[in-house]
Amino acid sequence: MLRITNAGTTSRLIQYLQTTQTRLAETQGRMASGRRINKPSDDPFGNSRVMAMRTSMGLIAQHQRSIELAKSELGVTEASLDGLGRVLSRAQELAVQADSTTVDASGRAAIAVEIDSLLQEVVTIGNTSYGGRHIFGGYQTGAQPFTPDAPANATAVTFNGDAGVIARSIGNGETVAVNLDGQALFGGIFTSLIDFRDALNANDRAGIASASTALGLDADTALRARGEIGARVRHTELAAQRLEGDEAQFQIQISQLEDADLTQEAMDLQMRDTALQAALSATAKSLTTGLIAFLR
């Protein structure tokens, strides 16, 4: 009977010893990794929440990359519109100058040369590309959207693109358009500049006055487009800030679920190490007592 009792006690002590060693090893693992959850079984519910939040953070990262691309594309469009605005401003100055009674036919012909140069500059702006994609061609991003019928003194500029809208994702179900309708923006400008140049060469003051009015309307169109792009830039910036806030909140929640309380873990480590030493001592005594009893 004594042998059975000792054997049972020893078995329970060994089981307790193994449990204590396992818990000590788990505590040491948390101390080493700094994480409370090192494998799913440590906290199945907490682990599933962490995995879901990491998936959401992955989507946030995708949106952030898309936002950076959108901001770059909008920045190029914005710069192009700034250049267009400067060209139109110069054209309007020349229109006022050309309409003066002090300017003769030869003076207007000289202005016509500069207007033709401005026309070519607008074609270049209209064919602006970013990352190998033309920004004013709609979906037809591979080819130049505007083709003049002659390198100089063009009488028409053909639009090779379409009105397709290029949109970038900036959040769940939220997009921002990064391009403008090239034909709607540039078509009238080309016509106005060509008409203005031709009126200058013909020394036609009525035609010059008409072209001046048209250029004023074109400048308003370009200014509205500039404002639209500016609004889209602000929209993407706000979306980026919102995503940064969401990302920070997810990181906080993941940390709360996943990170170990190192102060508490250090206390647990000391307690479990003490318990292990006590278990080892008790087991050793039990084995010694059992051996002595057996020898008797």
PDB file of C-alpha atoms in Angstrom:
ATOM      1  CA  MET A   1       0.000   0.000   0.000  1.00  0.00           C
ATOM      2  CA  LEU A   2       2.856   2.375   0.837  1.00  0.00           C
ATOM      3  CA  ARG A   3       4.517   1.649  -2.494  1.00  0.00           C
ATOM      4  CA  ILE A   4       1.280   2.433  -4.396  1.00  0.00           C
ATOM      5  CA  THR A   5       0.833   5.673  -2.469  1.00  0.00           C
ATOM      6  CA  ASN A   6       4.427   6.723  -3.140  1.00  0.00           C
ATOM      7  CA  ALA A   7       4.108   5.775  -6.803  1.00  0.00           C
ATOM      8  CA  GLY A   8       0.904   7.810  -7.120  1.00  0.00           C
ATOM      9  CA  THR A   9       2.461  10.790  -5.392  1.00  0.00           C
ATOM     10  CA  THR A  10       5.552  10.596  -7.564  1.00  0.00           C
ATOM     11  CA  SER A  11       3.422  10.371 -10.712  1.00  0.00           C
ATOM     12  CA  ARG A  12       1.447  13.448  -9.725  1.00  0.00           C
ATOM     13  CA  LEU A  13       4.646  15.312  -8.886  1.00  0.00           C
ATOM     14  CA  ILE A  14       6.191  14.434 -12.240  1.00  0.00           C
ATOM     15  CA  GLN A  15       3.029  15.575 -14.022  1.00  0.00           C
ATOM     16  CA  TYR A  16       3.088  18.835 -12.077  1.00  0.00           C
ATOM     17  CA  LEU A  17       6.784  19.191 -12.867  1.00  0.00           C
ATOM     18  CA  GLN A  18       6.130  18.797 -16.579  1.00  0.00           C
ATOM     19  CA  THR A  19       3.273  21.321 -16.465  1.00  0.00           C
ATOM     20  CA  THR A  20       5.448  23.795 -14.594  1.00  0.00           C
ATOM     21  CA  GLN A  21       8.281  23.345 -17.074  1.00  0.00           C
ATOM     22  CA  THR A  22       5.868  23.909 -19.994  1.00  0.00           C
ATOM     23  CA  ARG A  23       4.484  27.096 -18.453  1.00  0.00           C
ATOM     24  CA  LEU A  24       7.978  28.314 -17.675  1.00  0.00           C
ATOM     25  CA  ALA A  25       9.035  27.677 -21.290  1.00  0.00           C
ATOM     26  CA  GLU A  26       5.947  29.548 -22.548  1.00  0.00           C
ATOM     27  CA  THR A  27       6.763  32.505 -20.317  1.00  0.00           C
ATOM     28  CA  GLN A  28      10.368  32.463 -21.512  1.00  0.00           C
ATOM     29  CA  GLY A  29       9.098  32.388 -25.108  1.00  0.00           C
ATOM     30  CA  ARG A  30       6.889  35.423 -24.517  1.00  0.00           C
ATOM     31  CA  MET A  31       9.781  37.225 -22.843  1.00  0.00           C
ATOM     32  CA  ALA A  32      12.073  36.443 -25.781  1.00  0.00           C
ATOM     33  CA  SER A  33       9.583  37.422 -28.515  1.00  0.00           C
ATOM     34  CA  GLY A  34       7.887  40.248 -26.665  1.00  0.00           C
ATOM     35  CA  ARG A  35       4.580  38.836 -27.879  1.00  0.00           C
ATOM     36  CA  ARG A  36       1.675  37.347 -25.953  1.00  0.00           C
ATOM     37  CA  ILE A  37       0.473  35.415 -29.010  1.00  0.00           C
ATOM     38  CA  ASN A  38       3.210  33.348 -30.621  1.00  0.00           C
ATOM     39  CA  LYS A  39       0.958  30.679 -32.100  1.00  0.00           C
ATOM     40  CA  PRO A  40      -2.801  30.562 -32.770  1.00  0.00           C
ATOM     41  CA  SER A  41      -3.494  28.249 -29.828  1.00  0.00           C
ATOM     42  CA  ASP A  42      -2.143  30.862 -27.397  1.00  0.00           C
ATOM     43  CA  ASP A  43      -5.355  32.864 -27.919  1.00  0.00           C
ATOM     44  CA  PRO A  44      -7.552  31.607 -30.793  1.00  0.00           C
ATOM     45  CA  PHE A  45     -10.041  34.485 -30.595  1.00  0.00           C
ATOM     46  CA  GLY A  46      -7.362  37.141 -30.199  1.00  0.00           C
ATOM     47  CA  ASN A  47      -5.333  35.596 -33.009  1.00  0.00           C
ATOM     48  CA  SER A  48      -8.333  35.662 -35.376  1.00  0.00           C
ATOM     49  CA  ARG A  49      -8.873  39.348 -34.592  1.00  0.00           C
ATOM     50  CA  VAL A  50      -5.199  40.089 -35.234  1.00  0.00           C
ATOM     51  CA  MET A  51      -5.328  38.234 -38.561  1.00  0.00           C
ATOM     52  CA  ALA A  52      -8.445  40.171 -39.616  1.00  0.00           C
ATOM     53  CA  MET A  53      -6.818  43.480 -38.735  1.00  0.00           C
ATOM     54  CA  ARG A  54      -3.633  42.560 -40.586  1.00  0.00           C
ATOM     55  CA  THR A  55      -5.767  41.812 -43.657  1.00  0.00           C
ATOM     56  CA  SER A  56      -7.354  45.249 -43.311  1.00  0.00           C
ATOM     57  CA  MET A  57      -3.905  46.812 -42.978  1.00  0.00           C
ATOM     58  CA  GLY A  58      -2.865  45.056 -46.177  1.00  0.00           C
ATOM     59  CA  LEU A  59      -5.779  46.717 -47.977  1.00  0.00           C
ATOM     60  CA  ILE A  60      -4.788  50.046 -46.457  1.00  0.00           C
ATOM     61  CA  ALA A  61      -1.256  49.595 -47.816  1.00  0.00           C
ATOM     62  CA  GLN A  62      -2.699  48.948 -51.301  1.00  0.00           C
ATOM     63  CA  HIS A  63      -4.813  52.102 -51.099  1.00  0.00           C
ATOM     64  CA  GLN A  64      -1.808  54.093 -49.879  1.00  0.00           C
ATOM     65  CA  ARG A  65       0.236  52.984 -52.881  1.00  0.00           C
ATOM     66  CA  SER A  66      -2.655  53.894 -55.171  1.00  0.00           C
ATOM     67  CA  ILE A  67      -2.940  57.298 -53.500  1.00  0.00           C
ATOM     68  CA  GLU A  68       0.754  57.993 -54.015  1.00  0.00           C
ATOM     69  CA  LEU A  69       0.359  57.161 -57.708  1.00  0.00           C
ATOM     70  CA  ALA A  70      -2.743  59.360 -57.943  1.00  0.00           C
ATOM     71  CA  LYS A  71      -0.957  62.262 -56.254  1.00  0.00           C
ATOM     72  CA  SER A  72       1.940  61.957 -58.686  1.00  0.00           C
ATOM     73  CA  GLU A  73      -0.374  61.840 -61.708  1.00  0.00           C
ATOM     74  CA  LEU A  74      -2.441  64.752 -60.448  1.00  0.00           C
ATOM     75  CA  GLY A  75       0.751  66.671 -59.740  1.00  0.00           C
ATOM     76  CA  VAL A  76       1.862  66.263 -63.353  1.00  0.00           C
ATOM     77  CA  THR A  77      -1.583  67.332 -64.586  1.00  0.00           C
ATOM     78  CA  GLU A  78      -1.515  70.323 -62.251  1.00  0.00           C
ATOM     79  CA  ALA A  79       1.912  71.387 -63.518  1.00  0.00           C
ATOM     80  CA  SER A  80       0.714  71.000 -67.124  1.00  0.00           C
ATOM     81  CA  LEU A  81      -2.270  73.231 -66.430  1.00  0.00           C
ATOM     82  CA  ASP A  82      -0.007  75.816 -64.837  1.00  0.00           C
ATOM     83  CA  GLY A  83       2.030  75.833 -68.040  1.00  0.00           C
ATOM     84  CA  LEU A  84      -1.122  76.074 -70.117  1.00  0.00           C
ATOM     85  CA  GLY A  85      -2.298  79.020 -68.042  1.00  0.00           C
ATOM     86  CA  ARG A  86       0.963  80.858 -68.676  1.00  0.00           C
ATOM     87  CA  VAL A  87       0.677  80.270 -72.433  1.00  0.00           C
ATOM     88  CA  LEU A  88      -2.892  81.580 -72.520  1.00  0.00           C
ATOM     89  CA  SER A  89      -1.950  84.583 -70.426  1.00  0.00           C
ATOM     90  CA  ARG A  90       0.797  85.440 -72.909  1.00  0.00           C
ATOM     91  CA  ALA A  91      -1.574  84.925 -75.841  1.00  0.00           C
ATOM     92  CA  GLN A  92      -4.067  87.336 -74.265  1.00  0.00           C
ATOM     93  CA  GLU A  93      -1.333  89.922 -73.759  1.00  0.00           C
ATOM     94  CA  LEU A  94      -0.407  89.606 -77.415  1.00  0.00           C
ATOM     95  CA  ALA A  95      -4.072  89.912 -78.412  1.00  0.00           C
ATOM     96  CA  VAL A  96      -4.363  93.225 -76.581  1.00  0.00           C
ATOM     97  CA  GLN A  97      -1.109  94.379 -78.163  1.00  0.00           C
ATOM     98  CA  ALA A  98      -2.153  93.294 -81.665  1.00  0.00           C
ATOM     99  CA  ASP A  99      -5.510  95.065 -81.431  1.00  0.00           C
ATOM    100  CA  SER A 100      -3.792  98.407 -80.927  1.00  0.00           C
ATOM    101  CA  THR A 101      -4.010 100.946 -83.749  1.00  0.00           C
ATOM    102  CA  THR A 102      -0.287 101.575 -83.329  1.00  0.00           C
ATOM    103  CA  VAL A 103       0.570  98.091 -84.612  1.00  0.00           C
ATOM    104  CA  ASP A 104       0.775  97.711 -88.367  1.00  0.00           C
ATOM    105  CA  ALA A 105       0.593  94.625 -90.610  1.00  0.00           C
ATOM    106  CA  SER A 106       4.266  93.753 -90.207  1.00  0.00           C
ATOM    107  CA  GLY A 107       3.972  94.044 -86.435  1.00  0.00           C
ATOM    108  CA  ARG A 108       0.977  91.701 -86.438  1.00  0.00           C
ATOM    109  CA  ALA A 109       2.856  89.250 -88.645  1.00  0.00           C
ATOM    110  CA  ALA A 110       5.667  89.208 -86.075  1.00  0.00           C
ATOM    111  CA  ILE A 111       3.130  88.518 -83.310  1.00  0.00           C
ATOM    112  CA  ALA A 112       1.705  85.708 -85.464  1.00  0.00           C
ATOM    113  CA  VAL A 113       5.102  83.991 -85.369  1.00  0.00           C
ATOM    114  CA  GLU A 114       5.026  83.997 -81.559  1.00  0.00           C
ATOM    115  CA  ILE A 115       1.424  82.786 -81.502  1.00  0.00           C
ATOM    116  CA  ASP A 116       2.400  79.859 -83.723  1.00  0.00           C
ATOM    117  CA  SER A 117       5.185  79.079 -81.266  1.00  0.00           C
ATOM    118  CA  LEU A 118       2.636  79.169 -78.421  1.00  0.00           C
ATOM    119  CA  LEU A 119       0.406  76.816 -80.428  1.00  0.00           C
ATOM    120  CA  GLN A 120       3.259  74.331 -80.683  1.00  0.00           C
ATOM    121  CA  GLU A 121       3.865  74.688 -76.943  1.00  0.00           C
ATOM    122  CA  VAL A 122       0.231  73.879 -76.201  1.00  0.00           C
ATOM    123  CA  VAL A 123       0.518  70.747 -78.374  1.00  0.00           C
ATOM    124  CA  THR A 124       3.531  69.713 -76.302  1.00  0.00           C
ATOM    125  CA  ILE A 125       1.589  70.312 -73.071  1.00  0.00           C
ATOM    126  CA  GLY A 126      -1.349  68.309 -74.413  1.00  0.00           C
ATOM    127  CA  ASN A 127       1.001  65.405 -75.149  1.00  0.00           C
ATOM    128  CA  THR A 128       2.449  65.370 -71.621  1.00  0.00           C
ATOM    129  CA  SER A 129       3.111  61.873 -70.305  1.00  0.00           C
ATOM    130  CA  TYR A 130       3.873  60.371 -66.907  1.00  0.00           C
ATOM    131  CA  GLY A 131       5.278  56.901 -66.429  1.00  0.00           C
ATOM    132  CA  GLY A 132       4.924  56.238 -70.152  1.00  0.00           C
ATOM    133  CA  ARG A 133       1.212  57.155 -70.101  1.00  0.00           C
ATOM    134  CA  HIS A 134      -0.189  60.254 -71.818  1.00  0.00           C
ATOM    135  CA  ILE A 135      -2.344  62.052 -69.301  1.00  0.00           C
ATOM    136  CA  PHE A 136      -4.771  63.835 -71.644  1.00  0.00           C
ATOM    137  CA  GLY A 137      -5.624  60.933 -73.969  1.00  0.00           C
ATOM    138  CA  GLY A 138      -8.295  59.217 -71.873  1.00  0.00           C
ATOM    139  CA  TYR A 139      -7.904  55.432 -72.096  1.00  0.00           C
ATOM    140  CA  GLN A 140      -5.601  55.812 -75.122  1.00  0.00           C
ATOM    141  CA  THR A 141      -2.523  56.394 -72.985  1.00  0.00           C
ATOM    142  CA  GLY A 142       0.026  54.772 -75.292  1.00  0.00           C
ATOM    143  CA  ALA A 143      -0.024  57.264 -78.177  1.00  0.00           C
ATOM    144  CA  GLN A 144       0.265  61.035 -78.266  1.00  0.00           C
ATOM    145  CA  PRO A 145      -3.292  62.387 -78.055  1.00  0.00           C
ATOM    146  CA  PHE A 146      -2.689  65.475 -80.226  1.00  0.00           C
ATOM    147  CA  THR A 147      -1.242  65.573 -83.737  1.00  0.00           C
ATOM    148  CA  PRO A 148      -0.899  68.871 -85.666  1.00  0.00           C
ATOM    149  CA  ASP A 149      -1.202  68.625 -89.443  1.00  0.00           C
ATOM    150  CA  ALA A 150       2.149  70.411 -89.801  1.00  0.00           C
ATOM    151  CA  PRO A 151       5.147  71.033 -87.525  1.00  0.00           C
ATOM    152  CA  ALA A 152       4.690  74.793 -87.993  1.00  0.00           C
ATOM    153  CA  ASN A 153       1.724  76.889 -89.128  1.00  0.00           C
ATOM    154  CA  ALA A 154      -0.637  73.984 -88.510  1.00  0.00           C
ATOM    155  CA  THR A 155      -4.202  74.527 -89.676  1.00  0.00           C
ATOM    156  CA  ALA A 156      -5.680  71.797 -87.452  1.00  0.00           C
ATOM    157  CA  VAL A 157      -4.774  69.565 -84.520  1.00  0.00           C
ATOM    158  CA  THR A 158      -6.268  66.072 -84.466  1.00  0.00           C
ATOM    159  CA  PHE A 159      -7.294  64.424 -81.190  1.00  0.00           C
ATOM    160  CA  ASN A 160      -6.326  60.738 -81.104  1.00  0.00           C
ATOM    161  CA  GLY A 161      -7.611  59.908 -77.634  1.00  0.00           C
ATOM    162  CA  ASP A 162     -11.019  59.464 -76.044  1.00  0.00           C
ATOM    163  CA  ALA A 163     -12.987  60.745 -73.065  1.00  0.00           C
ATOM    164  CA  GLY A 164     -12.116  57.773 -70.839  1.00  0.00           C
ATOM    165  CA  VAL A 165     -11.742  58.527 -67.127  1.00  0.00           C
ATOM    166  CA  ILE A 166      -8.687  57.063 -65.359  1.00  0.00           C
ATOM    167  CA  ALA A 167      -9.553  56.499 -61.695  1.00  0.00           C
ATOM    168  CA  ARG A 168      -7.417  55.370 -58.764  1.00  0.00           C
ATOM    169  CA  SER A 169      -8.686  53.655 -55.642  1.00  0.00           C
ATOM    170  CA  ILE A 170      -8.127  55.767 -52.514  1.00  0.00           C
ATOM    171  CA  GLY A 171     -10.264  53.815 -50.034  1.00  0.00           C
ATOM    172  CA  ASN A 172     -12.936  51.161 -49.744  1.00  0.00           C
ATOM    173  CA  GLY A 173     -15.314  51.933 -52.605  1.00  0.00           C
ATOM    174  CA  GLU A 174     -13.743  55.357 -53.093  1.00  0.00           C
ATOM    175  CA  THR A 175     -11.885  56.522 -56.199  1.00  0.00           C
ATOM    176  CA  VAL A 176     -10.471  59.725 -57.632  1.00  0.00           C
ATOM    177  CA  ALA A 177     -10.145  60.614 -61.321  1.00  0.00           C
ATOM    178  CA  VAL A 178      -6.573  61.539 -62.227  1.00  0.00           C
ATOM    179  CA  ASN A 179      -7.092  62.811 -65.772  1.00  0.00           C
ATOM    180  CA  LEU A 180      -9.120  65.344 -67.733  1.00  0.00           C
ATOM    181  CA  ASP A 181     -10.947  65.145 -71.053  1.00  0.00           C
ATOM    182  CA  GLY A 182      -8.193  66.299 -73.403  1.00  0.00           C
ATOM    183  CA  GLN A 183     -10.483  67.249 -76.269  1.00  0.00           C
ATOM    184  CA  ALA A 184     -12.774  69.306 -74.029  1.00  0.00           C
ATOM    185  CA  LEU A 185      -9.805  71.130 -72.526  1.00  0.00           C
ATOM    186  CA  PHE A 186      -7.528  71.670 -75.521  1.00  0.00           C
ATOM    187  CA  GLY A 187      -9.803  71.547 -78.568  1.00  0.00           C
ATOM    188  CA  GLY A 188     -11.075  75.102 -78.220  1.00  0.00           C
ATOM    189  CA  ILE A 189      -7.620  76.432 -77.373  1.00  0.00           C
ATOM    190  CA  PHE A 190      -6.119  75.044 -80.578  1.00  0.00           C
ATOM    191  CA  THR A 191      -8.923  76.585 -82.619  1.00  0.00           C
ATOM    192  CA  SER A 192      -8.555  79.961 -80.908  1.00  0.00           C
ATOM    193  CA  LEU A 193      -4.784  80.102 -81.395  1.00  0.00           C
ATOM    194  CA  ILE A 194      -4.991  79.058 -85.055  1.00  0.00           C
ATOM    195  CA  ASP A 195      -7.733  81.619 -85.735  1.00  0.00           C
ATOM    196  CA  PHE A 196      -5.746  84.292 -83.902  1.00  0.00           C
ATOM    197  CA  ARG A 197      -2.575  83.556 -85.853  1.00  0.00           C
ATOM    198  CA  ASP A 198      -4.411  83.567 -89.163  1.00  0.00           C
ATOM    199  CA  ALA A 199      -6.161  86.852 -88.306  1.00  0.00           C
ATOM    200  CA  LEU A 200      -2.793  88.386 -87.464  1.00  0.00           C
ATOM    201  CA  ASN A 201      -1.306  87.276 -90.765  1.00  0.00           C
ATOM    202  CA  ALA A 202      -4.346  88.686 -92.577  1.00  0.00           C
ATOM    203  CA  ASN A 203      -4.102  91.944 -90.602  1.00  0.00           C
ATOM    204  CA  ASP A 204      -7.757  91.372 -89.675  1.00  0.00           C
ATOM    205  CA  ARG A 205      -8.580  93.474 -86.599  1.00  0.00           C
ATOM    206  CA  ALA A 206     -12.107  92.085 -86.318  1.00  0.00           C
ATOM    207  CA  GLY A 207     -10.723  88.559 -86.392  1.00  0.00           C
ATOM    208  CA  ILE A 208      -8.118  89.520 -83.808  1.00  0.00           C
ATOM    209  CA  ALA A 209     -10.817  90.907 -81.489  1.00  0.00           C
ATOM    210  CA  SER A 210     -12.901  87.753 -81.910  1.00  0.00           C
ATOM    211  CA  ALA A 211      -9.891  85.546 -81.156  1.00  0.00           C
ATOM    212  CA  SER A 212      -9.111  87.637 -78.084  1.00  0.00           C
ATOM    213  CA  THR A 213     -12.616  86.984 -76.734  1.00  0.00           C
ATOM    214  CA  ALA A 214     -12.266  83.257 -77.449  1.00  0.00           C
ATOM    215  CA  LEU A 215      -8.904  83.134 -75.675  1.00  0.00           C
ATOM    216  CA  GLY A 216     -10.496  84.714 -72.608  1.00  0.00           C
ATOM    217  CA  LEU A 217     -13.069  81.913 -72.525  1.00  0.00           C
ATOM    218  CA  ASP A 218     -10.313  79.343 -73.019  1.00  0.00           C
ATOM    219  CA  ALA A 219      -8.398  80.826 -70.090  1.00  0.00           C
ATOM    220  CA  ASP A 220     -11.513  80.483 -67.912  1.00  0.00           C
ATOM    221  CA  THR A 221     -11.850  76.837 -68.974  1.00  0.00           C
ATOM    222  CA  ALA A 222      -8.209  76.157 -68.091  1.00  0.00           C
ATOM    223  CA  LEU A 223      -8.626  77.918 -64.743  1.00  0.00           C
ATOM    224  CA  ARG A 224     -11.672  75.809 -63.875  1.00  0.00           C
ATOM    225  CA  ALA A 225      -9.737  72.672 -64.810  1.00  0.00           C
ATOM    226  CA  ARG A 226      -6.892  73.809 -62.555  1.00  0.00           C
ATOM    227  CA  GLY A 227      -9.356  74.271 -59.700  1.00  0.00           C
ATOM    228  CA  GLU A 228     -10.845  70.818 -60.315  1.00  0.00           C
ATOM    229  CA  ILE A 229      -7.428  69.165 -60.167  1.00  0.00           C
ATOM    230  CA  GLY A 230      -6.595  71.108 -57.013  1.00  0.00           C
ATOM    231  CA  ALA A 231      -9.787  69.806 -55.384  1.00  0.00           C
ATOM    232  CA  ARG A 232      -8.875  66.240 -56.337  1.00  0.00           C
ATOM    233  CA  VAL A 233      -5.398  66.676 -54.853  1.00  0.00           C
ATOM    234  CA  ARG A 234      -6.946  67.830 -51.569  1.00  0.00           C
ATOM    235  CA  HIS A 235      -9.340  64.883 -51.699  1.00  0.00           C
ATOM    236  CA  THR A 236      -6.466  62.411 -52.020  1.00  0.00           C
ATOM    237  CA  GLU A 237      -4.564  64.118 -49.207  1.00  0.00           C
ATOM    238  CA  LEU A 238      -7.569  63.805 -46.891  1.00  0.00           C
ATOM    239  CA  ALA A 239      -7.967  60.153 -47.876  1.00  0.00           C
ATOM    240  CA  ALA A 240      -4.277  59.558 -47.117  1.00  0.00           C
ATOM    241  CA  GLN A 241      -4.658  61.154 -43.682  1.00  0.00           C
ATOM    242  CA  ARG A 242      -7.720  59.032 -42.952  1.00  0.00           C
ATOM    243  CA  LEU A 243      -5.895  55.841 -43.935  1.00  0.00           C
ATOM    244  CA  GLU A 244      -2.922  56.792 -41.762  1.00  0.00           C
ATOM    245  CA  GLY A 245      -5.309  57.213 -38.828  1.00  0.00           C
ATOM    246  CA  ASP A 246      -6.955  53.842 -39.509  1.00  0.00           C
ATOM    247  CA  GLU A 247      -3.545  52.195 -39.793  1.00  0.00           C
ATOM    248  CA  ALA A 248      -2.422  53.687 -36.479  1.00  0.00           C
ATOM    249  CA  GLN A 249      -5.591  52.444 -34.748  1.00  0.00           C
ATOM    250  CA  PHE A 250      -5.103  48.931 -36.110  1.00  0.00           C
ATOM    251  CA  GLN A 251      -1.490  48.951 -34.933  1.00  0.00           C
ATOM    252  CA  ILE A 252      -2.593  49.979 -31.434  1.00  0.00           C
ATOM    253  CA  GLN A 253      -5.264  47.273 -31.295  1.00  0.00           C
ATOM    254  CA  ILE A 254      -2.879  44.609 -32.608  1.00  0.00           C
ATOM    255  CA  SER A 255      -0.300  45.642 -30.037  1.00  0.00           C
ATOM    256  CA  GLN A 256      -2.879  45.410 -27.254  1.00  0.00           C
ATOM    257  CA  LEU A 257      -3.843  41.907 -28.346  1.00  0.00           C
ATOM    258  CA  GLU A 258      -0.452  40.582 -29.361  1.00  0.00           C
ATOM    259  CA  ASP A 259       2.227  42.238 -27.245  1.00  0.00           C
ATOM    260  CA  ALA A 260       3.300  40.750 -23.945  1.00  0.00           C
ATOM    261  CA  ASP A 261       3.287  42.721 -20.682  1.00  0.00           C
ATOM    262  CA  LEU A 262       6.996  42.281 -20.013  1.00  0.00           C
ATOM    263  CA  THR A 263       6.734  43.481 -16.408  1.00  0.00           C
ATOM    264  CA  GLN A 264       4.053  40.905 -15.666  1.00  0.00           C
ATOM    265  CA  GLU A 265       5.903  38.239 -17.633  1.00  0.00           C
ATOM    266  CA  ALA A 266       9.068  38.893 -15.606  1.00  0.00           C
ATOM    267  CA  MET A 267       7.100  38.405 -12.385  1.00  0.00           C
ATOM    268  CA  ASP A 268       5.524  35.230 -13.777  1.00  0.00           C
ATOM    269  CA  LEU A 269       8.943  33.972 -14.853  1.00  0.00           C
ATOM    270  CA  GLN A 270      10.318  34.363 -11.351  1.00  0.00           C
ATOM    271  CA  MET A 271       7.245  32.755  -9.817  1.00  0.00           C
ATOM    272  CA  ARG A 272       7.301  29.805 -12.205  1.00  0.00           C
ATOM    273  CA  ASP A 273      11.022  29.313 -11.808  1.00  0.00           C
ATOM    274  CA  THR A 274      10.503  29.169  -8.045  1.00  0.00           C
ATOM    275  CA  ALA A 275       7.632  26.721  -8.532  1.00  0.00           C
ATOM    276  CA  LEU A 276       9.818  24.582 -10.794  1.00  0.00           C
ATOM    277  CA  GLN A 277      12.611  24.449  -8.247  1.00  0.00           C
ATOM    278  CA  ALA A 278      10.114  23.454  -5.550  1.00  0.00           C
ATOM    279  CA  ALA A 279       8.643  20.783  -7.816  1.00  0.00           C
ATOM    280  CA  LEU A 280      12.100  19.418  -8.594  1.00  0.00           C
ATOM    281  CA  SER A 281      12.923  19.270  -4.893  1.00  0.00           C
ATOM    282  CA  ALA A 282       9.629  17.591  -4.004  1.00  0.00           C
ATOM    283  CA  THR A 283       9.995  15.077  -6.817  1.00  0.00           C
ATOM    284  CA  ALA A 284      13.536  14.250  -5.771  1.00  0.00           C
ATOM    285  CA  LYS A 285      12.422  13.697  -2.181  1.00  0.00           C
ATOM    286  CA  SER A 286       9.497  11.554  -3.294  1.00  0.00           C
ATOM    287  CA  LEU A 287      11.751   9.409  -5.465  1.00  0.00           C
ATOM    288  CA  THR A 288      14.268   9.022  -2.633  1.00  0.00           C
ATOM    289  CA  THR A 289      11.541   8.094  -0.139  1.00  0.00           C
ATOM    290  CA  GLY A 290      10.082   5.579  -2.561  1.00  0.00           C
ATOM    291  CA  LEU A 291      13.487   4.019  -3.187  1.00  0.00           C
ATOM    292  CA  ILE A 292      14.202   3.679   0.529  1.00  0.00           C
ATOM    293  CA  ALA A 293      10.781   2.145   1.108  1.00  0.00           C
ATOM    294  CA  PHE A 294      11.371  -0.280  -1.738  1.00  0.00           C
ATOM    295  CA  LEU A 295      14.762  -1.325  -0.352  1.00  0.00           C
ATOM    296  CA  ARG A 296      13.214  -2.018   3.026  1.00  0.00           C
TER     297      ARG A 296
END
